[in-house]
C-alpha positions as semicolon CSV with decimal commas, in nm:
position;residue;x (nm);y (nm);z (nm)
1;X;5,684;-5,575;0,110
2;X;5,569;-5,310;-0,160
3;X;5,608;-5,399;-0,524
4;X;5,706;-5,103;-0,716
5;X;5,656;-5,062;-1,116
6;X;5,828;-4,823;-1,333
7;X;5,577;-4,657;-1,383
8;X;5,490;-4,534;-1,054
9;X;5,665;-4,260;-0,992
10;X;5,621;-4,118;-1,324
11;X;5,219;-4,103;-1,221
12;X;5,249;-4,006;-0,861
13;X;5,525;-3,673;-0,937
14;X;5,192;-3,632;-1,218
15;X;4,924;-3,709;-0,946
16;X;5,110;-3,385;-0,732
17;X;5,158;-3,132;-1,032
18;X;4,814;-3,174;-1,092
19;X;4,663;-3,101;-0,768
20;X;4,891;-2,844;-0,724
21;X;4,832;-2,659;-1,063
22;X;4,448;-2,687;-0,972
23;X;4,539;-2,507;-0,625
24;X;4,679;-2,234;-0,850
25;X;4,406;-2,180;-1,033
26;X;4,178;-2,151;-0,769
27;X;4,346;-1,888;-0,639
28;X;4,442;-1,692;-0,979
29;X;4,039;-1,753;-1,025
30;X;3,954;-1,581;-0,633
31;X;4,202;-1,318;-0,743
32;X;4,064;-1,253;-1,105
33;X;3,667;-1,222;-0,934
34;X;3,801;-1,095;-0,579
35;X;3,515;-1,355;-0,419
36;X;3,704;-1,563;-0,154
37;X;3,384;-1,857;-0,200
38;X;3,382;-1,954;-0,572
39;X;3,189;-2,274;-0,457
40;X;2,950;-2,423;-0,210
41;X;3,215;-2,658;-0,079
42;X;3,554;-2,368;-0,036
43;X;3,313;-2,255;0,352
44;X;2,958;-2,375;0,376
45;X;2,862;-2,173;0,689
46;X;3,044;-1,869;0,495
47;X;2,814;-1,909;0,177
48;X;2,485;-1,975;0,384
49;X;2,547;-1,660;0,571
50;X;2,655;-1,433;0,249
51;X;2,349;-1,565;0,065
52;X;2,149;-1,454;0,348
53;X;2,323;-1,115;0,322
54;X;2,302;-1,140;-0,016
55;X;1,887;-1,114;0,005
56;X;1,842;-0,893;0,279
57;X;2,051;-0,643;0,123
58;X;1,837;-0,686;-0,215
59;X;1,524;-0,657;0,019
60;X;1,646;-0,346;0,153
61;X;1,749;-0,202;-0,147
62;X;1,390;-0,256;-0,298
63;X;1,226;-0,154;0,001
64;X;1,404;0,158;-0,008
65;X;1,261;0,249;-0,365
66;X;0,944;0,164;-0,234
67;X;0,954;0,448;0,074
68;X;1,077;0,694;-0,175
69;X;0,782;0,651;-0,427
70;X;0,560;0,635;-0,119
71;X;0,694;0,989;-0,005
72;X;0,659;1,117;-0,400
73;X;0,253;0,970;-0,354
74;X;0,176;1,139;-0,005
75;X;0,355;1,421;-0,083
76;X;0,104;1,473;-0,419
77;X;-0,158;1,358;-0,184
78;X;-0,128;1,638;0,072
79;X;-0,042;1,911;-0,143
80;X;-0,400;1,866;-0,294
81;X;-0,594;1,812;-0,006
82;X;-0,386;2,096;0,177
83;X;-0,562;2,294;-0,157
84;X;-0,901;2,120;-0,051
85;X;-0,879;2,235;0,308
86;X;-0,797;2,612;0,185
87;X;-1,126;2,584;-0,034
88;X;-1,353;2,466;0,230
89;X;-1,190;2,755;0,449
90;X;-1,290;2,978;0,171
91;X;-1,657;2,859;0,121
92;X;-1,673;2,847;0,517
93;X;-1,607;3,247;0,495
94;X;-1,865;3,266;0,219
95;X;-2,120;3,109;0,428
96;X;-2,100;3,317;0,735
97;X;-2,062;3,622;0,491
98;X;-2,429;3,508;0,347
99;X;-2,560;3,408;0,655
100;X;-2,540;3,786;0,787
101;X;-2,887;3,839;0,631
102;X;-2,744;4,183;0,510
103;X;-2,714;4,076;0,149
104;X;-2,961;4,099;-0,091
105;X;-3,076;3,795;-0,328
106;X;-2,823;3,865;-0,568
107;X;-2,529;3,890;-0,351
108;X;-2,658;3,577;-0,226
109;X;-2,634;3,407;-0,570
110;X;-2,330;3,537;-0,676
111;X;-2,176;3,394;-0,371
112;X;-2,387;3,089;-0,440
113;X;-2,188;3,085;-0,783
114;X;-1,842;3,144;-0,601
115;X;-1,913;2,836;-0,388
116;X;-2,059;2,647;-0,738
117;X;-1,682;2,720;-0,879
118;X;-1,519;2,601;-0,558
119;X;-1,705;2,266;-0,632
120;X;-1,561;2,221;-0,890
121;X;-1,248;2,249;-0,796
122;X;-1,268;2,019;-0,501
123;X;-1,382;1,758;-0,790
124;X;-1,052;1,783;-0,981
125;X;-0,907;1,750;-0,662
126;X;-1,076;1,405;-0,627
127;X;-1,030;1,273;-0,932
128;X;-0,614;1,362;-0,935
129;X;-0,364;1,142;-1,021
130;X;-0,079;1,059;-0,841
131;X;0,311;1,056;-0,956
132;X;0,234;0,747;-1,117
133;X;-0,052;0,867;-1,324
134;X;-0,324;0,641;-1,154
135;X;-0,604;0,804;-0,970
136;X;-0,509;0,866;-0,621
137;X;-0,835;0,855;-0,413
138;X;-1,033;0,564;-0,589
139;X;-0,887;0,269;-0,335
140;X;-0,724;0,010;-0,540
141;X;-0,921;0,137;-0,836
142;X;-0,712;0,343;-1,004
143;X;-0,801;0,312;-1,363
144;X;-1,085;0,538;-1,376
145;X;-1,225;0,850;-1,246
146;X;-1,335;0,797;-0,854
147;X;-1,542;1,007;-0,836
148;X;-1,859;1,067;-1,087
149;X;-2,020;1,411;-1,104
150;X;-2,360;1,474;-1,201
151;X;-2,505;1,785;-1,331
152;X;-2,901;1,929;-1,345
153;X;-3,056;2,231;-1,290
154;X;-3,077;2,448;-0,946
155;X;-3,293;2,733;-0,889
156;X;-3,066;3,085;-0,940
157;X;-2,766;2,930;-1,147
158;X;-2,701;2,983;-1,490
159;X;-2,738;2,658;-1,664
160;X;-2,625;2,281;-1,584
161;X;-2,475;2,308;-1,236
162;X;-2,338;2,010;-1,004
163;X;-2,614;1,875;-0,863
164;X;-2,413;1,535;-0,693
165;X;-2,094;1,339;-0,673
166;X;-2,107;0,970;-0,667
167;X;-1,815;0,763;-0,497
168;X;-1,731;0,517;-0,795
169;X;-1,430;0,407;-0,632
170;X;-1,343;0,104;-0,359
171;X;-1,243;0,039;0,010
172;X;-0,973;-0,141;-0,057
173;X;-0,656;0,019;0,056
174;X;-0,315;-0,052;-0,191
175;X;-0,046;-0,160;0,059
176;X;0,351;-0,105;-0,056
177;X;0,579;-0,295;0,184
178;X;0,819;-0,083;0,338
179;X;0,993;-0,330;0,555
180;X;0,953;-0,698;0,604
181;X;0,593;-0,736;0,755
182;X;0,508;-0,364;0,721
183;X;0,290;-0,231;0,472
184;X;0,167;0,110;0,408
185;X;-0,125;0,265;0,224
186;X;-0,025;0,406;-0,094
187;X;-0,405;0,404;-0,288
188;X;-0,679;0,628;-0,069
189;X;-1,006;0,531;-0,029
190;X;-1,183;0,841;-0,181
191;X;-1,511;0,778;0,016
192;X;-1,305;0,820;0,398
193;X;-1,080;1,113;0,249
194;X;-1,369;1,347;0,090
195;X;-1,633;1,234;0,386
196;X;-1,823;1,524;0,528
197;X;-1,950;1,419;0,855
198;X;-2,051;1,068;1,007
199;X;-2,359;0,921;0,859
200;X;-2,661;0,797;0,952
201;X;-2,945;0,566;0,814
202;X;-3,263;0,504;0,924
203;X;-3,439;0,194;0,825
204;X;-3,807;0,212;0,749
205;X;-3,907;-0,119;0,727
206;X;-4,057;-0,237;1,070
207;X;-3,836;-0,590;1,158
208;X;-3,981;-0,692;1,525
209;X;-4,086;-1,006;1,325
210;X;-3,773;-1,043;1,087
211;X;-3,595;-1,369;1,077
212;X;-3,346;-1,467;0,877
213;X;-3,462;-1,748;0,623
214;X;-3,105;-1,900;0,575
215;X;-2,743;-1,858;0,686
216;X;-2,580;-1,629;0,508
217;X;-2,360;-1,297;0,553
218;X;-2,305;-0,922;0,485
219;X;-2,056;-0,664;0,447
220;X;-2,012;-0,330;0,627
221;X;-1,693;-0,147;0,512
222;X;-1,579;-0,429;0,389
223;X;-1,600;-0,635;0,728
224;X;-1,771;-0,964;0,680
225;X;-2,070;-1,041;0,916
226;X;-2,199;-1,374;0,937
227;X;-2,582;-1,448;1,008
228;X;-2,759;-1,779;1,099
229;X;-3,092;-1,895;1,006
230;X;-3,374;-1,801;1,265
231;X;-3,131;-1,477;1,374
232;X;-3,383;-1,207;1,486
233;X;-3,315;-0,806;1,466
234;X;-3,171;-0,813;1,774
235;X;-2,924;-1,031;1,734
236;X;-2,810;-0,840;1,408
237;X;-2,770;-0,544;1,546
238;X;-2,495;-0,780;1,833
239;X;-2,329;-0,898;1,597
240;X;-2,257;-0,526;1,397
241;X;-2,169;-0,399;1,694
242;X;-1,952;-0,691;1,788
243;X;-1,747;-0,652;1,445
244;X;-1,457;-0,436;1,361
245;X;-1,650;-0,209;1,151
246;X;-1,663;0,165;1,237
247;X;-2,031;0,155;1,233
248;X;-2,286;0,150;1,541
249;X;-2,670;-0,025;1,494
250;X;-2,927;-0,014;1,686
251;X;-3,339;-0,026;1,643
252;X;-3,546;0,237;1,626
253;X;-3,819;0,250;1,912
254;X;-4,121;0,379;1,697
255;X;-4,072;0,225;1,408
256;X;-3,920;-0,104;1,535
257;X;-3,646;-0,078;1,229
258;X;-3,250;-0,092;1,185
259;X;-3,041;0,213;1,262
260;X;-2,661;0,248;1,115
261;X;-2,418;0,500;1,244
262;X;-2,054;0,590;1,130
263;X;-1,864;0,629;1,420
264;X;-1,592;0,791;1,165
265;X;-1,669;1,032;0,937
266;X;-1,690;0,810;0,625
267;X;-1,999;0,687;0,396
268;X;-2,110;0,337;0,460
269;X;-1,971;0,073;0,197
270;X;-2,310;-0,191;0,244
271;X;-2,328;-0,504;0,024
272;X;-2,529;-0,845;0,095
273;X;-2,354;-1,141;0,020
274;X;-2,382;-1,366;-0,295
275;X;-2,737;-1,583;-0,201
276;X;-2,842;-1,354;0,100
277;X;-3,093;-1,046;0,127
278;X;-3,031;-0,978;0,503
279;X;-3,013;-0,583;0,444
280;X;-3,234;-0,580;0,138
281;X;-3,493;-0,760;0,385
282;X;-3,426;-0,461;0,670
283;X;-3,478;-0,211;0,431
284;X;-3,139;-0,064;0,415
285;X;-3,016;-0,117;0,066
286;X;-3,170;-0,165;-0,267
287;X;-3,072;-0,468;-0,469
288;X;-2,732;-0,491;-0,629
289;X;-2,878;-0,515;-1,042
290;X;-2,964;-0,136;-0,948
291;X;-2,685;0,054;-0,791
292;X;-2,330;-0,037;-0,637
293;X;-2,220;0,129;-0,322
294;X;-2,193;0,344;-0,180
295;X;-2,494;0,499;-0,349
296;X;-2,719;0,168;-0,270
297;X;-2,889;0,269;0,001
298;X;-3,272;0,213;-0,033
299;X;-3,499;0,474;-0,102
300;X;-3,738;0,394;0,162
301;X;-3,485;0,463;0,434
302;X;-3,392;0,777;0,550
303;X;-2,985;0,879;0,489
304;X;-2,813;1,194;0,645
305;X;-2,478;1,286;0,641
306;X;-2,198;1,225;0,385
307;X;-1,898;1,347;0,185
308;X;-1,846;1,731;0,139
309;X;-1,918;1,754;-0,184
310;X;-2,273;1,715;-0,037
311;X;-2,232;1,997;0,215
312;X;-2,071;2,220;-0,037
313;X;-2,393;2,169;-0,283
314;X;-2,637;2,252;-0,010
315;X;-2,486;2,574;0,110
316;X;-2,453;2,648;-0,267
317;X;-2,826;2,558;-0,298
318;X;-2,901;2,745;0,005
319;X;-2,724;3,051;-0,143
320;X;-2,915;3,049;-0,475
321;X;-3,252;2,985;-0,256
322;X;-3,115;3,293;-0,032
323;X;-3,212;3,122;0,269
324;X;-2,995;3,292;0,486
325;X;-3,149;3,105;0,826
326;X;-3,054;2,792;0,659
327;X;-2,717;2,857;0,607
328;X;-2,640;3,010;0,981
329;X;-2,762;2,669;1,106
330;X;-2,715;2,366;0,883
331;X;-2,491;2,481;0,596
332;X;-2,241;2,658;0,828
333;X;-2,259;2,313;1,066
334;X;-2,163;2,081;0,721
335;X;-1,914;2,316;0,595
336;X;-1,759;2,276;0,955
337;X;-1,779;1,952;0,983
338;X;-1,611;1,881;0,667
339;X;-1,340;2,142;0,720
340;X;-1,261;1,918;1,044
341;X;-1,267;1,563;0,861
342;X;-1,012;1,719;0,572
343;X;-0,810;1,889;0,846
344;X;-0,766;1,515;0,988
345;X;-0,691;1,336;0,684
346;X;-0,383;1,573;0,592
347;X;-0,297;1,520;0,979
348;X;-0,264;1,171;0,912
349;X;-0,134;1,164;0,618
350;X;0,116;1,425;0,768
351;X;0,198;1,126;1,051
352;X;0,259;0,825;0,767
353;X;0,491;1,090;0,600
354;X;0,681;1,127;0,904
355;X;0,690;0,761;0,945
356;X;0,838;0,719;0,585
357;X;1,102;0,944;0,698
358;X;1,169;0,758;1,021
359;X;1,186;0,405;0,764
360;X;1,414;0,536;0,529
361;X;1,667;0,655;0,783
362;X;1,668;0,338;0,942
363;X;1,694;0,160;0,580
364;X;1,993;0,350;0,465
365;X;2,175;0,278;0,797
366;X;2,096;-0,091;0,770
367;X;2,214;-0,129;0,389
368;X;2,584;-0,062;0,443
369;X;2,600;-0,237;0,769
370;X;2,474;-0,554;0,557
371;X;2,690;-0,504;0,275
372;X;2,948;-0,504;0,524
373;X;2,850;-0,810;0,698
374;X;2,849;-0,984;0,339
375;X;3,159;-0,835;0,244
376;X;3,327;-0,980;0,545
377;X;3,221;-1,371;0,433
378;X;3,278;-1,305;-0,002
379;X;3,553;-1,100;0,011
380;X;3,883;-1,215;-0,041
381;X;4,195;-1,062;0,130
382;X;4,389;-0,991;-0,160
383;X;4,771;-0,922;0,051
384;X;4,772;-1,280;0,142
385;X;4,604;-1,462;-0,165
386;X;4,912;-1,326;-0,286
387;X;5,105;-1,458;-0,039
388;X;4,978;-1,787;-0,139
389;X;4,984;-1,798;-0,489
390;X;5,342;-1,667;-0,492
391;X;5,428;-1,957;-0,264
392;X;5,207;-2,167;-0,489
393;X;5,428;-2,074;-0,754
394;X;5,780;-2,125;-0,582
395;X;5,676;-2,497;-0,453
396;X;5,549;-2,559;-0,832
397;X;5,828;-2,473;-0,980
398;X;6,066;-2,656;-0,716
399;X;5,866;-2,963;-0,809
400;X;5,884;-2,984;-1,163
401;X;6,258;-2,927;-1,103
402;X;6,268;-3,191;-0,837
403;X;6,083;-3,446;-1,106
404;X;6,303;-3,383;-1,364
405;X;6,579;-3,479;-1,209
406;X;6,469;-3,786;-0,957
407;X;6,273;-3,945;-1,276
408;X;6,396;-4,286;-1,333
409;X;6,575;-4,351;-1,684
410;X;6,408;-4,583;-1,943
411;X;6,538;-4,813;-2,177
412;X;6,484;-4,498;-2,430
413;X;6,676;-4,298;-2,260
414;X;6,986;-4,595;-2,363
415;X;6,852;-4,646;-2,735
416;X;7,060;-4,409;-2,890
């Protein structure tokens, strides 16, 4: 047996409107913001997968921005070095045309001061800045010049000439993510781009006895190379070999000392670590309170090769000297061999530009397939929310009617 109050209908017929005026304005409310989900509970599945939409599409969007100011930077980039390349060509032609041995000593130094203007042109070139302002070929150093020229005297110029450029840079590479997990270079290493041929050095210091005094480590091109107390030359020169730098060692057989060679063209970036003096100790570098790298290297040992700005101011030299022999053999052989390491850097960077190309087209294809994808979970099918909310209305309306006219009487309703 139920016991019903007076009361109770009055607050059930209330219990009804009110659940049924919220369902209305949930759907005026999907309506007004055309979003199907307007909470966590209306379809969790729905909302996990349109938040996961949501992100990727963001992703993509950003990542997109990031291929086109990648394109803007190596499109900057090989413009100028294209420039470079058409310099060296230039001071190539200069240097067979002075290696004929049919020009007198002043032909031979006004070409010399041809080649001493083409230097400095290449130097702008090294020290541009990209779209962004920031210097393009200092690594992730990009608030400074990379590349500091120094200026003396030659025999045959007229005045202060450049007599070297110093890498003032770093090796580290800037990396803009172009797609999740992939990263590409967008900051040059200025000593790899501007090399002239591989290079070599040749220890002095006799190490048949050498032993290491303490473990410890140093770096070549960055690459970490660990060394245990007791380790002789020999195993040194394993574990270089065994590393991931692009640099051979071995010992030389008269003088019993360390041998480095690039097996890139690039100059060597050499550092001891923090509390070791493995490479000091070989005779390699000089100590870090004197110079940084890539200019450390100890003046005891014997260095060849380098970037082309070192080429280009010995055939200059050798122009002003008007050693004509010198420049058939040597000077033509440097100028070559830069020519050929420029020639592959715009190559490459040619290849990364197509592979920008290649990422954007696939990013703009995926960005409205996502949005689509999130559309289909968010977006609310307007035709039948009003479907709904005009039913809504009809069965709200019928019940308010209904209730006025099944609500019990009250003694008020008699007090008259």
């Amino acid at each position: 047996m139920q016991r019903i109050s007076t009361n109770m209908p009055n607050d059930d017929m209330i219990y009804h409107l009110q659940q049924r005026e919220l369902s209305l304005y949930n759907t005026q409310n999907k309506m007004a913001t055309q979003k199907r989900i307007q909470n966590l509970r209306d379809d969790p599945t729905g909302a996990a997968h349109a938040a996961r939409y949501d992100s990727l599409v963001k992703r993509l969007e950003k990542y997109a921005k990031n291929i086109e100011y990648s394109q803007d930077y190596y499109k900057v980039a090989e413009d100028n070095l294209r420039a470079g390349v058409d310099i060296l060509h230039r001071i190539r032609e200069l240097t067979v045309q002075a290696a004929h041995g049919t020009y007198t000593k002043e032909d031979l130094q006004a070409m010399g001061k041809e080649v001493d203007q083409l230097l400095q042109e290449l130097t702008q070139i090294a020290n541009t800045r990209g779209p962004d302002g920031s210097f393009m070929f200092g690594g992730a150093r990009t608030d400074g010049e990379p590349f500091r020229i120094i200026q003396g005297n030659v025999p045959g110029a007229d005045g202060l000439v450049t007599t070297q450029v110093q890498y003032i840079g770093d090796i580290t590479e800037r990396q803009t993510e172009i797609a999740d997990g992939e990263l590409i270079a967008t900051g040059f290493v200025g000593s790899k781009v501007f090399a002239g041929e591989n290079q070599h050095i040749y220890s002095t210091t006799d190490a048949m006895d050498y032993r290491v005094t303490q473990d410890g480590a140093f770096y070549i091109d960055g690459t970490r190379i660990e060394v245990t107390q007791g380790d002789t030359i020999y195993s040194i020169v394993h574990k270089i070999n065994n590393s991931d730098a692009a640099v051979k060692a071995s010992i030389d057989p008269v003088n019993n000392s360390l041998i480095l060679n690039t097996t890139t063209p690039h100059q060597m970036w050499l550092e001891d670590e923090q509390g070791s003096t493995v490479l000091q100790d070989l005779g390699v570098i000089t100590s870090p309170d004197f110079q940084r790298p890539p200019d450390n290297i100890a003046a005891s040992a014997i260095k060849g090769g380098g970037n082309l700005f070192d080429s280009v101011i010995r055939v200059r030299d050798m122009m002003m000297e008007g050693n004509t022999e010198a420049l058939g053999g040597k000077g033509l052989a440097s100028i070559d061999n830069a020519l050929g390491s420029m020639i592959g850097v715009v190559s490459d960077i040619g290849a990364k530009g197509s592979r920008l190309e290649i990422a954007y087209a696939a990013n703009q294809k995926k960005i409205p397939d996502i949005t689509e994808m999130y559309s289909k979970q968010v977006d609310l099918d307007i035709s039948k929310a009003m479907i709904e909310l005009k039913q809504l209305e009809t069965t709200h309306k019928a019940a308010l009617s209904t209730a006025a006219r099944i609500l019990p009487p009250t003694l008020l309703d008699f007090l008259r």
